[in-house]
PDB file of C-alpha atoms in Angstrom:
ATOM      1  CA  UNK A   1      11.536 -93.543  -1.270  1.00 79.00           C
ATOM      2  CA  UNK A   2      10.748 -92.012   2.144  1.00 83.00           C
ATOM      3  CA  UNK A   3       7.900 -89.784   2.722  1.00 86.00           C
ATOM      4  CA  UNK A   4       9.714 -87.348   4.889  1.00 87.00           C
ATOM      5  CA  UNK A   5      13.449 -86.149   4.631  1.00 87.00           C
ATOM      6  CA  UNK A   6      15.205 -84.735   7.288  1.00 86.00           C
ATOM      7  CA  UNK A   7      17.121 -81.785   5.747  1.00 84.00           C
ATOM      8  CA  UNK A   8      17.639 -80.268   9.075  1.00 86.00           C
ATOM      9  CA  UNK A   9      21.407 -81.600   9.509  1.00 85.00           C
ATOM     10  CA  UNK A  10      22.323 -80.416   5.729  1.00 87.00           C
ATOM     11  CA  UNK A  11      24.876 -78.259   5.835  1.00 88.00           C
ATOM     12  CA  UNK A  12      24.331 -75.249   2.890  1.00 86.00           C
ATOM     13  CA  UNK A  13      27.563 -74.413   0.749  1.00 86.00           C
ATOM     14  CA  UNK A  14      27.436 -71.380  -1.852  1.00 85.00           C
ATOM     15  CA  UNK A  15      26.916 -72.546  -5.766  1.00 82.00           C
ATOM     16  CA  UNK A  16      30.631 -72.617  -7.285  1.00 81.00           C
ATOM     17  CA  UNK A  17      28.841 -71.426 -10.640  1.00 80.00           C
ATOM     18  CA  UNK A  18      26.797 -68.714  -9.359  1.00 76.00           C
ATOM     19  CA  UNK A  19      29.543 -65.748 -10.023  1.00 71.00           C
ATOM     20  CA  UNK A  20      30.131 -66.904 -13.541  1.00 74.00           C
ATOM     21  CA  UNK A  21      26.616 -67.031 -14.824  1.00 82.00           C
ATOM     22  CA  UNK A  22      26.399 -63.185 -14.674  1.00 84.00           C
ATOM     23  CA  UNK A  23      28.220 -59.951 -14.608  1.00 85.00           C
ATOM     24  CA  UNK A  24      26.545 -57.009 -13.393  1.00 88.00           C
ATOM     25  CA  UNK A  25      27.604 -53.556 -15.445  1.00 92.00           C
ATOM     26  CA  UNK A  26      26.796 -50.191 -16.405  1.00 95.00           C
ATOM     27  CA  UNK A  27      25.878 -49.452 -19.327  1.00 95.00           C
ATOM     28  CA  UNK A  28      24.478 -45.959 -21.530  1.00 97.00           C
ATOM     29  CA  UNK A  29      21.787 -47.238 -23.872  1.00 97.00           C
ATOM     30  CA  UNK A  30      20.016 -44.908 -26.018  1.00 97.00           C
ATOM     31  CA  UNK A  31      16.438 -43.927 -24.534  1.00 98.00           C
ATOM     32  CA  UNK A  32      14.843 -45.045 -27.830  1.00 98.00           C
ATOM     33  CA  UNK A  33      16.628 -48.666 -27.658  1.00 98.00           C
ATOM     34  CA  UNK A  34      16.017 -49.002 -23.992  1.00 98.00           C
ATOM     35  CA  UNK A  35      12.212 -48.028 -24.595  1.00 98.00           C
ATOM     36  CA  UNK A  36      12.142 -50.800 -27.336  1.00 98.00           C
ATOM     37  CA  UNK A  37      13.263 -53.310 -25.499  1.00 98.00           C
ATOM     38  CA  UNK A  38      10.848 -52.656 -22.421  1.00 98.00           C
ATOM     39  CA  UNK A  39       8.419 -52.709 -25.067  1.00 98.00           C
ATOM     40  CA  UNK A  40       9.141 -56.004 -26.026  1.00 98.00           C
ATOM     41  CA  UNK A  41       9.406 -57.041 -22.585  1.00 98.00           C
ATOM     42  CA  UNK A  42       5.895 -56.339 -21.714  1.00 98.00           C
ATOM     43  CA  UNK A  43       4.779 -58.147 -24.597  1.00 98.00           C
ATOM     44  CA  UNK A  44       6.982 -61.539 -23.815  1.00 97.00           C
ATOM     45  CA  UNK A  45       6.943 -61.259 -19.791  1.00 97.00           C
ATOM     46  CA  UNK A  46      10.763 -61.554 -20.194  1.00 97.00           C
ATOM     47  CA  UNK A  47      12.760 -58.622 -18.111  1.00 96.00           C
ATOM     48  CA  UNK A  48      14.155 -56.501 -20.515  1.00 97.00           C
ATOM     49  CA  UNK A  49      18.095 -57.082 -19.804  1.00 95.00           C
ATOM     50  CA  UNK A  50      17.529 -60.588 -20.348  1.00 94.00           C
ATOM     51  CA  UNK A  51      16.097 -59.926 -23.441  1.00 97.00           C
ATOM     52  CA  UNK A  52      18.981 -57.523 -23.998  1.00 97.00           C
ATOM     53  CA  UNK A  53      21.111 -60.336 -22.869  1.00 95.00           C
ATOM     54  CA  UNK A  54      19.954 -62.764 -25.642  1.00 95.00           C
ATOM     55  CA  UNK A  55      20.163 -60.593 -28.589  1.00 97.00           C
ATOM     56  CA  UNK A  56      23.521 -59.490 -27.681  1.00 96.00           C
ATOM     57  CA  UNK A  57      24.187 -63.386 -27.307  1.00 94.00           C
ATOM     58  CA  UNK A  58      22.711 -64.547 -30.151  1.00 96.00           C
ATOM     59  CA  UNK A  59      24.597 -61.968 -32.362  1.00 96.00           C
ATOM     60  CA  UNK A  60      27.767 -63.489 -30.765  1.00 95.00           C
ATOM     61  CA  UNK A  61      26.583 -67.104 -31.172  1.00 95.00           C
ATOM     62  CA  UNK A  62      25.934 -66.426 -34.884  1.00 96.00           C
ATOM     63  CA  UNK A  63      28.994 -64.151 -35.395  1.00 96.00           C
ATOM     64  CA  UNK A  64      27.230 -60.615 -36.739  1.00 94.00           C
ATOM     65  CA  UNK A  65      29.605 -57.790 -36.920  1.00 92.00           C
ATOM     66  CA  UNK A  66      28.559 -54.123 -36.856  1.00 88.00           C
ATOM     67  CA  UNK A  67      29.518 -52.053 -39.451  1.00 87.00           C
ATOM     68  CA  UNK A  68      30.906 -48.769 -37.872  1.00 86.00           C
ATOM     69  CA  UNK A  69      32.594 -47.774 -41.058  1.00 84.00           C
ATOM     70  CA  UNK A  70      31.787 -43.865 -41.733  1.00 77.00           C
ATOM     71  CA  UNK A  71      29.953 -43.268 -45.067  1.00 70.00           C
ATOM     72  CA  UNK A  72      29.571 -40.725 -47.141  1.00 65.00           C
TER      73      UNK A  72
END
């Protein structure tokens, strides 16, 4: 292994993946839901739409449906 590389004649290409990791998007959150998950995200040190992120993916992962049905 060298000690020095010479990265000067590298020639920088854009990551093919980069789009697909995320999707930016606008979305209307309740104030008490988005002040629950800042909450959380103080505690942690994780921002709070990646936490946001995960619990939306790990309902997906593990398949949980909401129940929207109207009772009465």
């Amino acid at each position: 292994m060298k000690a020095e590389y010479d990265l000067s004649k590298m020639k920088s290409r854009p990551n093919p993946y980069a789009a697909k990791l995320k999707k930016p998007i606008t979305m209307r959150l309740g104030e008490d839901v988005l002040d629950y998950f800042k909450e959380m995200a103080e505690e942690t040190g994780v921002p709070y739409q990646t936490l946001i992120n995960l619990y939306l993916r790990d309902c997906m992962t593990h398949g949980r449906k909401i129940d929207i049905g109207w009772h009465e």
